[in-house]
CSV table of C-alpha atoms in Angstrom, one decimal:
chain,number,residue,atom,x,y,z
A,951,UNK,CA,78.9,-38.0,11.2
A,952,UNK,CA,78.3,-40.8,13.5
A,953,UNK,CA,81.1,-43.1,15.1
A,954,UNK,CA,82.1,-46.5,13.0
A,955,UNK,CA,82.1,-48.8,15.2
A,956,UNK,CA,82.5,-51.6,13.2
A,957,UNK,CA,85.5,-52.0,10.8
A,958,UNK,CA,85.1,-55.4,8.6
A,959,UNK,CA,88.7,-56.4,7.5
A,960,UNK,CA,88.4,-58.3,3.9
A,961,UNK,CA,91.5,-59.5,2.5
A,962,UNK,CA,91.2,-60.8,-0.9
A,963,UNK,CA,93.2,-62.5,-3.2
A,964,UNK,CA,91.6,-63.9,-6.4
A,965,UNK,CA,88.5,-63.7,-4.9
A,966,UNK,CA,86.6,-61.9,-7.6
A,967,UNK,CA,84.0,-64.2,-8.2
A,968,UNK,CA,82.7,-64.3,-4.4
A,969,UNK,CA,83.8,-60.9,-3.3
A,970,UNK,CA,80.5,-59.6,-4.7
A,971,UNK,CA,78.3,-61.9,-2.0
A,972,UNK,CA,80.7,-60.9,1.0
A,973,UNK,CA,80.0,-56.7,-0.2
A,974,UNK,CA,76.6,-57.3,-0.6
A,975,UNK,CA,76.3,-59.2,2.8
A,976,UNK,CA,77.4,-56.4,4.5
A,977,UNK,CA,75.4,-53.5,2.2
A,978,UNK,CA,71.8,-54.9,3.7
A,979,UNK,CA,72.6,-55.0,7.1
A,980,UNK,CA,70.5,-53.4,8.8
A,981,UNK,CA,73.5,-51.5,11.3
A,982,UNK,CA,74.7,-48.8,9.3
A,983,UNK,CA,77.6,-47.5,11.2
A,984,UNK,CA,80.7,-49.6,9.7
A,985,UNK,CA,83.5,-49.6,7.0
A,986,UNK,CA,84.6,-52.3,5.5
A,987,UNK,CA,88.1,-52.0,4.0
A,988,UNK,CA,89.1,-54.4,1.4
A,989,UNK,CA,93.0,-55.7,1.0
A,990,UNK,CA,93.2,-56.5,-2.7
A,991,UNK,CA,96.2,-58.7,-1.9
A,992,UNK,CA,97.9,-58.8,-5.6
A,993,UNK,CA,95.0,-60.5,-7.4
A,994,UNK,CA,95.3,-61.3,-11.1
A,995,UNK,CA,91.4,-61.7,-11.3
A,996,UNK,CA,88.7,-59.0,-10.9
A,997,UNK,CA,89.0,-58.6,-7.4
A,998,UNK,CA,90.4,-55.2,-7.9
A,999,UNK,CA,87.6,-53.6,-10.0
A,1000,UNK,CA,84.7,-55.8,-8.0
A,1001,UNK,CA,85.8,-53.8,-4.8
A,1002,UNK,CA,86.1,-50.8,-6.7
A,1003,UNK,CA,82.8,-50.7,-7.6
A,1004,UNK,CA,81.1,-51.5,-5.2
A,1005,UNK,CA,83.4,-48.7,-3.4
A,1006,UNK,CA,81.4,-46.3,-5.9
A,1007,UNK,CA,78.2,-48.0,-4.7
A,1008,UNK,CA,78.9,-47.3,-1.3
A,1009,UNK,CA,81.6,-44.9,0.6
A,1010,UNK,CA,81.8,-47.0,3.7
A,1011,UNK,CA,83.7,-49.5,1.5
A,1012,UNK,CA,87.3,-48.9,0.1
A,1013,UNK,CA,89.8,-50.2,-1.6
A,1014,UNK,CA,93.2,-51.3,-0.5
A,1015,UNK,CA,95.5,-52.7,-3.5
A,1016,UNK,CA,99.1,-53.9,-2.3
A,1017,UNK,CA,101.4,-56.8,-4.0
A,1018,UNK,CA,101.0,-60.3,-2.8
A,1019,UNK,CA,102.1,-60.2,0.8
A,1020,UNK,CA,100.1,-62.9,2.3
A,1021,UNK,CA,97.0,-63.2,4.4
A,1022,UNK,CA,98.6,-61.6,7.5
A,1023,UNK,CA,100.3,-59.0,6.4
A,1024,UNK,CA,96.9,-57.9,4.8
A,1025,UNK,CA,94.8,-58.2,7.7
A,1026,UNK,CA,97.4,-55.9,9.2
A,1027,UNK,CA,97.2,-53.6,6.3
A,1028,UNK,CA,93.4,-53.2,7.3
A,1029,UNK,CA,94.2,-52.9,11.1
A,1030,UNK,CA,96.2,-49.3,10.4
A,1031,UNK,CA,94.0,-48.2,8.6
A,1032,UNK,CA,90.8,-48.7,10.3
A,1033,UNK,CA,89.0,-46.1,12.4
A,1034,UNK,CA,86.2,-48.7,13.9
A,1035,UNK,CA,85.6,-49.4,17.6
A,1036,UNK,CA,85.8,-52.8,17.0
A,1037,UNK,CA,87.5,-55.2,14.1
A,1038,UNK,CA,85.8,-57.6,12.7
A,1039,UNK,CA,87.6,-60.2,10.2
A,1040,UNK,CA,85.5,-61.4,7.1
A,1041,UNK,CA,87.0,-63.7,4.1
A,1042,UNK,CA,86.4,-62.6,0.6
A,1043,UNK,CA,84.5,-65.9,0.0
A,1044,UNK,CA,82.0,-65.7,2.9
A,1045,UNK,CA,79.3,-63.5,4.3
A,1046,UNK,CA,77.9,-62.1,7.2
């Protein structure tokens, strides 16, 4: 298995509805050695299953639920448990 060296931090909360562009951003890149790990930060939306599936579509993407704790304490949610080289920190509305 190669090395990750990318892990793409996503916290999301209420996101649902843009979550989907940010996944697929990632899904064509033409790198292939990252994870993205996605902090569904108490959302009340779809956010949850979005992730979810496209965590089905693709293994290098999981799923993180947790209650409402806030934009840092999600990012360091991601942090521990990351296994990439480097961190990389990507909103739930945008897209790399």
């Amino acid at each position: 298995m190669p090395e990750i060296v990318f892990s793409i931090i996503i916290p999301c909360h209420n996101h649902g509805n843009f979550l989907p562009d940010a996944l697929h951003s990632l899904i064509e890149q033409s790198f292939t050695n990252w994870e993205a790990i996605v902090i569904n930060d108490g959302s009340t939306d779809n956010s949850r299953e979005v992730a979810k599936s496209y965590g089905e579509i693709d293994k290098r993407i999981q799923l993180i639920n947790q209650s409402n704790q806030g934009l840092s304490a999600s990012r360091n949610i991601g942090i521990s448990n990351s296994s990439g080289r480097y961190l990389i920190f990507l909103d739930a509305d945008d897209w790399l």
